[in-house]
XYZ file of C-alpha atoms in Angstrom:
396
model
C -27.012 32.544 15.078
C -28.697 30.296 12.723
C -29.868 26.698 13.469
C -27.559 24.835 11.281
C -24.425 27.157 13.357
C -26.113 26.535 16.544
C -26.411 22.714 15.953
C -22.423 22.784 14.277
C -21.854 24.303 18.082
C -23.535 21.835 19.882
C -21.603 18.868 18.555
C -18.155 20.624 18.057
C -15.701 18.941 20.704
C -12.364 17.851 21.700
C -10.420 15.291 19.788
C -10.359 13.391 23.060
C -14.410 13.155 23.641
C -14.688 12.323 20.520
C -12.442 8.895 20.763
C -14.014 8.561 24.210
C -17.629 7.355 21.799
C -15.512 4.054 20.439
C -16.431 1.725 23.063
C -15.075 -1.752 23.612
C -15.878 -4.143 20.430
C -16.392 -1.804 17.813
C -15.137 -1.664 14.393
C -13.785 2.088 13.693
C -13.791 2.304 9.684
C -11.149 5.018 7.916
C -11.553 6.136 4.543
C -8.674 5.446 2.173
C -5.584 7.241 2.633
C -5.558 11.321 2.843
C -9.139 10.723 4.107
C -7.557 9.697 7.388
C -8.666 12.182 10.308
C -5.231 12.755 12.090
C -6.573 14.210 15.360
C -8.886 11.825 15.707
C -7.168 8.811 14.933
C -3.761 9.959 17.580
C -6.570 10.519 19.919
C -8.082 7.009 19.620
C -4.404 5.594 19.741
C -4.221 7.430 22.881
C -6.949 4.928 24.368
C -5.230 2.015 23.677
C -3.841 0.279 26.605
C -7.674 1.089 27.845
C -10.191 -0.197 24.751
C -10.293 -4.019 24.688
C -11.531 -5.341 21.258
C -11.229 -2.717 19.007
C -10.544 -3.023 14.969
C -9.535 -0.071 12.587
C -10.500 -0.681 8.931
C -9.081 1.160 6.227
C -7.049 1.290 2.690
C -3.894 2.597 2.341
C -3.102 4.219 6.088
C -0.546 7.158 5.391
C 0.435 7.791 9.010
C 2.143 5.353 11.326
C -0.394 6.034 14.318
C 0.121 4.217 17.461
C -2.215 1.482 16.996
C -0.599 -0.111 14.245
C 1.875 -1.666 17.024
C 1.549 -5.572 17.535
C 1.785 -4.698 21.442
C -1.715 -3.148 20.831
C -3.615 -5.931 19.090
C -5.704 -7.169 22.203
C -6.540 -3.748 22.409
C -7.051 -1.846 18.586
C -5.712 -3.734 15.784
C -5.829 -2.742 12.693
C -8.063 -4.873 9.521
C -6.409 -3.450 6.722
C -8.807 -3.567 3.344
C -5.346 -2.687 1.052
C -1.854 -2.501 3.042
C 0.563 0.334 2.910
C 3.899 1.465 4.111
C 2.677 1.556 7.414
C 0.917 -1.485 8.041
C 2.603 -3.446 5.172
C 5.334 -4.747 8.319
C 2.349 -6.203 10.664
C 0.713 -7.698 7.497
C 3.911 -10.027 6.770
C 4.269 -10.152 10.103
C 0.924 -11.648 10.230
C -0.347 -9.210 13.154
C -2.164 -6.984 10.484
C -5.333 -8.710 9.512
C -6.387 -8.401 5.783
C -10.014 -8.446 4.433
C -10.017 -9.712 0.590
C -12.501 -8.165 -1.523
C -12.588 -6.221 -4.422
C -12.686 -2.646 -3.606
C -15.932 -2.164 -5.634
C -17.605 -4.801 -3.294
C -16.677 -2.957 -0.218
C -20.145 -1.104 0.730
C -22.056 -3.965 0.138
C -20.229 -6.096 2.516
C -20.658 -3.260 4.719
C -24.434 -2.899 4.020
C -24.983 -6.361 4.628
C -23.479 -6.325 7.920
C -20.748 -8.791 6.626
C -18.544 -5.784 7.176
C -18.796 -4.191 10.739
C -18.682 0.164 11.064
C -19.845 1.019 14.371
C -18.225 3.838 14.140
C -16.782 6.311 11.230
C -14.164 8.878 11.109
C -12.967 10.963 8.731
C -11.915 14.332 7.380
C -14.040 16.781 6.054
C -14.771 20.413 4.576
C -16.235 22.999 6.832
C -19.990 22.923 6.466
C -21.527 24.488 3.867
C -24.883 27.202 4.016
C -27.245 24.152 3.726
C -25.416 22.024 6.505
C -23.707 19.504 4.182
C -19.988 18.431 4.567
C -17.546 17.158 1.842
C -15.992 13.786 2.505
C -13.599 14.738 -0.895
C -10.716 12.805 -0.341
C -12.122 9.439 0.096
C -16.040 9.052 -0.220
C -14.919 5.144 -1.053
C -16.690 2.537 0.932
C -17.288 5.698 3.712
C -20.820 6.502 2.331
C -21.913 3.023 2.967
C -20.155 2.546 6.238
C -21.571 6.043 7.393
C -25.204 4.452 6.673
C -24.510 1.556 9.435
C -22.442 3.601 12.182
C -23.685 4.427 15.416
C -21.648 7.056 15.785
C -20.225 9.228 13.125
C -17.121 11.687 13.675
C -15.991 14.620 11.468
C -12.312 15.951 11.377
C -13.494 19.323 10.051
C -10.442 21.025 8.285
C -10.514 24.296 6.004
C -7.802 22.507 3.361
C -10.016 19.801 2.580
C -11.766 20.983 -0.943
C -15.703 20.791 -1.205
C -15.821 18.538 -4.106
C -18.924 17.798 -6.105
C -20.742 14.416 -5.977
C -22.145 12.018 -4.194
C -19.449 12.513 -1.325
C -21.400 14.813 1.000
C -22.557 14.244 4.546
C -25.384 16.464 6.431
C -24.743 17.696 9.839
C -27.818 15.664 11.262
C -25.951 12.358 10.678
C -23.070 13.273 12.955
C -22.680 12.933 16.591
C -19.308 14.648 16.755
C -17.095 17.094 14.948
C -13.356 18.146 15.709
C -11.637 20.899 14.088
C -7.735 20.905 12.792
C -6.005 22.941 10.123
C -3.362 20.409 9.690
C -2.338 20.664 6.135
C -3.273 17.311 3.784
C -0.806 14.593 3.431
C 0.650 14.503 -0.208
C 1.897 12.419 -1.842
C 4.985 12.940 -4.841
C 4.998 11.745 -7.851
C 6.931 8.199 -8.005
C 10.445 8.341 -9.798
C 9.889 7.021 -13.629
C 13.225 5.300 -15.514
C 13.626 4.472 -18.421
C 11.762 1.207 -18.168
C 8.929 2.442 -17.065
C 9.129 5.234 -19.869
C 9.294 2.903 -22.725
C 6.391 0.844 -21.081
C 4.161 4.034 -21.213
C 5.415 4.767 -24.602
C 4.328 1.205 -25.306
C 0.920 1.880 -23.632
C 0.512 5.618 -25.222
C 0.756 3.992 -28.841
C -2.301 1.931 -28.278
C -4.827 4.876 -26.823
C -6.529 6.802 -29.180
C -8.102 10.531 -28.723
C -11.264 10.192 -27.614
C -10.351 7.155 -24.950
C -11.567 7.563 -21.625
C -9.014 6.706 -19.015
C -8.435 4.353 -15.884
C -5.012 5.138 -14.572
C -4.034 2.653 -11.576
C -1.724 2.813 -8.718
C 1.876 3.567 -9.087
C 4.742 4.518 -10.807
C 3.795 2.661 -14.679
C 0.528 4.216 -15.077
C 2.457 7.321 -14.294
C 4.445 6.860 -16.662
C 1.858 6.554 -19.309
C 0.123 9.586 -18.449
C 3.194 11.062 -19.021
C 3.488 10.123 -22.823
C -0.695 10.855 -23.130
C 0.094 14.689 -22.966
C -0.380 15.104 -27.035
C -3.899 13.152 -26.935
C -7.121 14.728 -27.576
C -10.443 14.971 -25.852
C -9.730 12.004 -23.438
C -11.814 11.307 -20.146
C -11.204 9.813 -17.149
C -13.022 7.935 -14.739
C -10.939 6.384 -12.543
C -10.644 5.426 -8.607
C -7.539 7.377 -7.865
C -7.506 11.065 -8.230
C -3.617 11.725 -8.917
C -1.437 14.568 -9.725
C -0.826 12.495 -12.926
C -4.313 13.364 -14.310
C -4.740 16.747 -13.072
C -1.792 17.298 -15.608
C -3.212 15.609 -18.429
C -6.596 18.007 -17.643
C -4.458 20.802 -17.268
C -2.823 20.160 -20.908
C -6.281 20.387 -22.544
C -5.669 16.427 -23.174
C -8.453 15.845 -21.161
C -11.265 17.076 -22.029
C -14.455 14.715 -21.104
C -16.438 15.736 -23.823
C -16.649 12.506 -25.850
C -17.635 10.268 -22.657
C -20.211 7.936 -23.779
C -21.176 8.066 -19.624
C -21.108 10.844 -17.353
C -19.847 13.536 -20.233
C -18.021 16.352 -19.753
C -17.043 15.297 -15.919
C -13.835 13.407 -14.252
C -15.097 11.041 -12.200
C -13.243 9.306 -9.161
C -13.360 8.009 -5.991
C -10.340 9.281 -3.607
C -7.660 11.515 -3.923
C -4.036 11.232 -3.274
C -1.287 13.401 -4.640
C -0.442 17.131 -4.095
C -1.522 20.036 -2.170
C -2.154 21.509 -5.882
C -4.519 18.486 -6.523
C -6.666 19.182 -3.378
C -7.052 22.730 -4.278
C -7.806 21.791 -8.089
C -10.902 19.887 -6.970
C -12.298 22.574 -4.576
C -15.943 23.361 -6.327
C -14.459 22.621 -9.088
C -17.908 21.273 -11.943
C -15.599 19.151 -13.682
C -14.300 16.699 -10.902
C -17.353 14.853 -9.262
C -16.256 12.374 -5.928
C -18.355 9.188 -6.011
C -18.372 6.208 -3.810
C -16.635 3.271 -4.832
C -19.778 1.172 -5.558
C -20.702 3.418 -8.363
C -17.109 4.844 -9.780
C -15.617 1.030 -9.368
C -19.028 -0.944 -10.901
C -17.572 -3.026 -14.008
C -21.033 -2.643 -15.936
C -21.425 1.376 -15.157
C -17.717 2.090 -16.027
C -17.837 -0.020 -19.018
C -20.426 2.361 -20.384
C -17.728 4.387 -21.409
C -16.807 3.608 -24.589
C -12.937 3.233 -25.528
C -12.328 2.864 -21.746
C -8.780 1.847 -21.417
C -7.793 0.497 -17.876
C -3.943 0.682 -16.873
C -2.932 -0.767 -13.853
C 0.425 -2.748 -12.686
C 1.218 -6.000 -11.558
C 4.385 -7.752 -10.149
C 4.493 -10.785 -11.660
C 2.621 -12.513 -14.220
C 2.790 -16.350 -15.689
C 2.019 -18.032 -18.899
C -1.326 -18.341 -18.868
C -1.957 -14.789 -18.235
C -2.319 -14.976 -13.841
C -1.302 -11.551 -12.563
C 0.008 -11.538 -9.247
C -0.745 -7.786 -8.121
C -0.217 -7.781 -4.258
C 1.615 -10.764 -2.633
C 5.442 -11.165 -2.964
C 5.214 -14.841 -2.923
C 3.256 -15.291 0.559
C 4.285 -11.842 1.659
C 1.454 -9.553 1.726
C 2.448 -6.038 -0.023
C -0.739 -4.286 -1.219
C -4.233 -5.503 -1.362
C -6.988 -6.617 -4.518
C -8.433 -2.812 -4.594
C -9.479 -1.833 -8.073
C -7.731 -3.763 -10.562
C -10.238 -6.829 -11.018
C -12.786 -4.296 -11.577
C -12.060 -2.565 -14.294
C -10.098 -4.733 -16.164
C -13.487 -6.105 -16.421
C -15.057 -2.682 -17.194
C -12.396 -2.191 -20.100
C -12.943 -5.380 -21.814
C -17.271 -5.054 -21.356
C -16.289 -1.497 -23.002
C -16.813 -0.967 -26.305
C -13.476 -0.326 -27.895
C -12.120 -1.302 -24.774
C -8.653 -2.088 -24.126
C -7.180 -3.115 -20.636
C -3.516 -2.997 -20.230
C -1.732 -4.943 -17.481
C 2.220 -3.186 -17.256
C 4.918 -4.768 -15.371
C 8.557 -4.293 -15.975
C 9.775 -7.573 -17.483
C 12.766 -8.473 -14.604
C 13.122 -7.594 -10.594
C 16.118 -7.481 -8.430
C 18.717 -5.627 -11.613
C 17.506 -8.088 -13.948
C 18.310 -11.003 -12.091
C 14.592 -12.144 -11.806
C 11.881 -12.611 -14.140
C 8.440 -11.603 -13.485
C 7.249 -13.542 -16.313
C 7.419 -17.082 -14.837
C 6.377 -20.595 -16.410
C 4.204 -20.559 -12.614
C 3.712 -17.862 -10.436
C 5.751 -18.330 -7.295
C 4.340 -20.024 -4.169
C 1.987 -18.313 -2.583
C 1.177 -15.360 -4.755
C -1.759 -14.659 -4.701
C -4.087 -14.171 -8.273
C -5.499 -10.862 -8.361
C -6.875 -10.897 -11.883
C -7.429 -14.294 -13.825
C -6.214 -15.349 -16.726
C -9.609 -15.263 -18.272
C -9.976 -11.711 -17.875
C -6.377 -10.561 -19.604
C -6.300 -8.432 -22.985
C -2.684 -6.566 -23.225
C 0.299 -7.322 -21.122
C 2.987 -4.280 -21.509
C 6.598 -4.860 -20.499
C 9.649 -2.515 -21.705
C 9.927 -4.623 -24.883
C 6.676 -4.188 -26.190
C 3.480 -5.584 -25.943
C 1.745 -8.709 -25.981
């Protein structure tokens, strides 16, 4: 048996000793979404009535694990850094803390101890020859945290990929490791109508081959990958990983090679999408996994040149405000990425950022373009900051 096998052995155990190391107080950091360890995180749920104190931060939780219960919150509550469908109800029920930052700032709010992570847990590969783990789904604000955690725990399952990158983990900073073969969470493809496919038409008209790529959250930016099928030699460098852009690599659209930064690579920082994705990235040379400090950094990304930045909002106003994650007061998604790379896009040269919304909610009975946004949305990115606004009719 070799050393590296003997010390895997020595720190393999249960799901429940491992939630049994979260002690009263600490702060229990998740990565973002698919990075979510399962058997770890039911296990910690399963000390809840028993823990006094403790917070779970994360983007984007997945699962509905027992925690995220307001009959818990003296015991684990939940600090959400970007709410989803499962802890979307205690944010607007105001039992769901949220953390406002942008998502790039994330690790250095956790370096400077303005963050807690006593503890870490998250999935991983199985351990390579030289004792290193893959945290591929979600190396985010993880890397950071996993510098400032007592206690680090590793979900070790054989479907996560080993992705290239700086996403990878040695077996000397981990005090526990628990092994599943639960398959990933995916994630489908949003439905696209015919809104949203004349907004990416809109969008597609405006990027030219060559353009490297930011592709946002949801179902607009989908639809503009869809209409970017025909483009040549584009690159991406993005924070979401989606099935969207494994399809524009797998059309030869993408192509990396006339990246002005990082060439001949697609760069991200989590993944979320299909089982196909996961197994697309799996040693794969031209998909590198990078924190969220480095993919997410305004003045690195913008070394691309031609980047062009494509993210949604829900409403906008006059003066350009984009409301991006509040429904009035209501709390429905978080800052994450946006800010930062609209600003990467327009430091870019030949830089274009696109902000898409459909142009009415509720059947067309409700504008989102509004004289004021509505009281208490929230501004996500500033007026100052806008270039293109894309609605069904065209662009502006």
């Amino acid at each position: 048996m070799s050393r590296l096998q003997a010390l895997y052995d020595s720190k393999r155990m249960m799901p429940t000793d491992a939630a049994g190391l979260v002690r009263d107080g600490d702060t229990v950091v998740v990565p973002t979404g698919v990075g979510e360890p399962p058997a770890l995180l039911h296990a910690l749920s399963a000390r809840r009535h028993e823990l006094r104190d403790v917070a779970v931060s994360q983007i984007l939780p997945l699962r509905k694990f027992a925690y995220l219960d307001p009959d818990t919150r003296a015991n684990i509550r939940h600090d959400a850094y970007f709410f989803g469908g499962a802890s979307r109800p205690g944010g607007q029920a105001g039992w769901v803390d949220y953390v406002p930052a942008y998502f790039s700032e994330l690790p250095m709010l956790i370096d400077r101890g303005l963050l807690p992570a006593e503890v870490v847990v998250s999935l991983a590969s199985p351990m390579d020859e030289h004792g290193y783990f893959s945290l591929s789904l979600a190396p985010d604000y993880t890397m950071a945290a996993i510098r400032r955690a007592r206690v680090v725990l590793l979900e070790v399952n054989p479907n996560v990929p080993f992705a290239n990158g700086d996403c990878l983990v040695h077996i000397s900073q981990v005090a526990g490791l628990v092994e599943s073969d639960e398959e990933l969470f995916e994630v489908g493809l949003p439905e696209i109508g015919p809104v949203q496919q004349a907004i990416g038409k809109h969008v597609a008209e405006l990027i030219d081959d060559g353009s490297t790529l930011q592709i946002g959250y949801g179902g607009i930016p989908d639809a503009v990958v869809m209409q970017l099928q025909h483009k040549r030699d584009l690159g991406i460098h993005t924070e979401m990983l989606g099935d969207g852009i494994l399809s524009l690599i797998e059309s030869g659209a993408v192509t990396n090679r006339r990246k002005t930064f990082m060439p001949g690579r697609t760069i991200a920082t989590f993944a979320l999408g299909s089982r196909r994705l996961y197994r697309s990235m799996h040693r794969n040379p031209g998909i590198e996994m990078h924190p969220v400090e480095f993919t997410n950094d305004p003045y690195l990304a913008a070394r691309n040149d031609n980047l062009c930045a494509i993210n949604a909002t829900m409403q906008i106003d006059l003066i350009g405000q984009c409301g991006s994650e509040t429904l009035g007061h209501l709390p429905y998604s978080g800052t994450g990425g946006q800010a930062d790379f609209v600003r990467a896009a327009n430091r870019s040269k030949g830089g274009k950022a696109f902000i898409v919304l459909p142009s009415t909610a509720k059947n067309g009975a409700v504008s989102r373009i509004a004289p004021v946004l509505s009281p208490g949305t929230h501004v996500t990115t500033s007026k100052n900051d806008i270039n293109y606004v894309v609605t069904e009719y065209g662009v502006a």
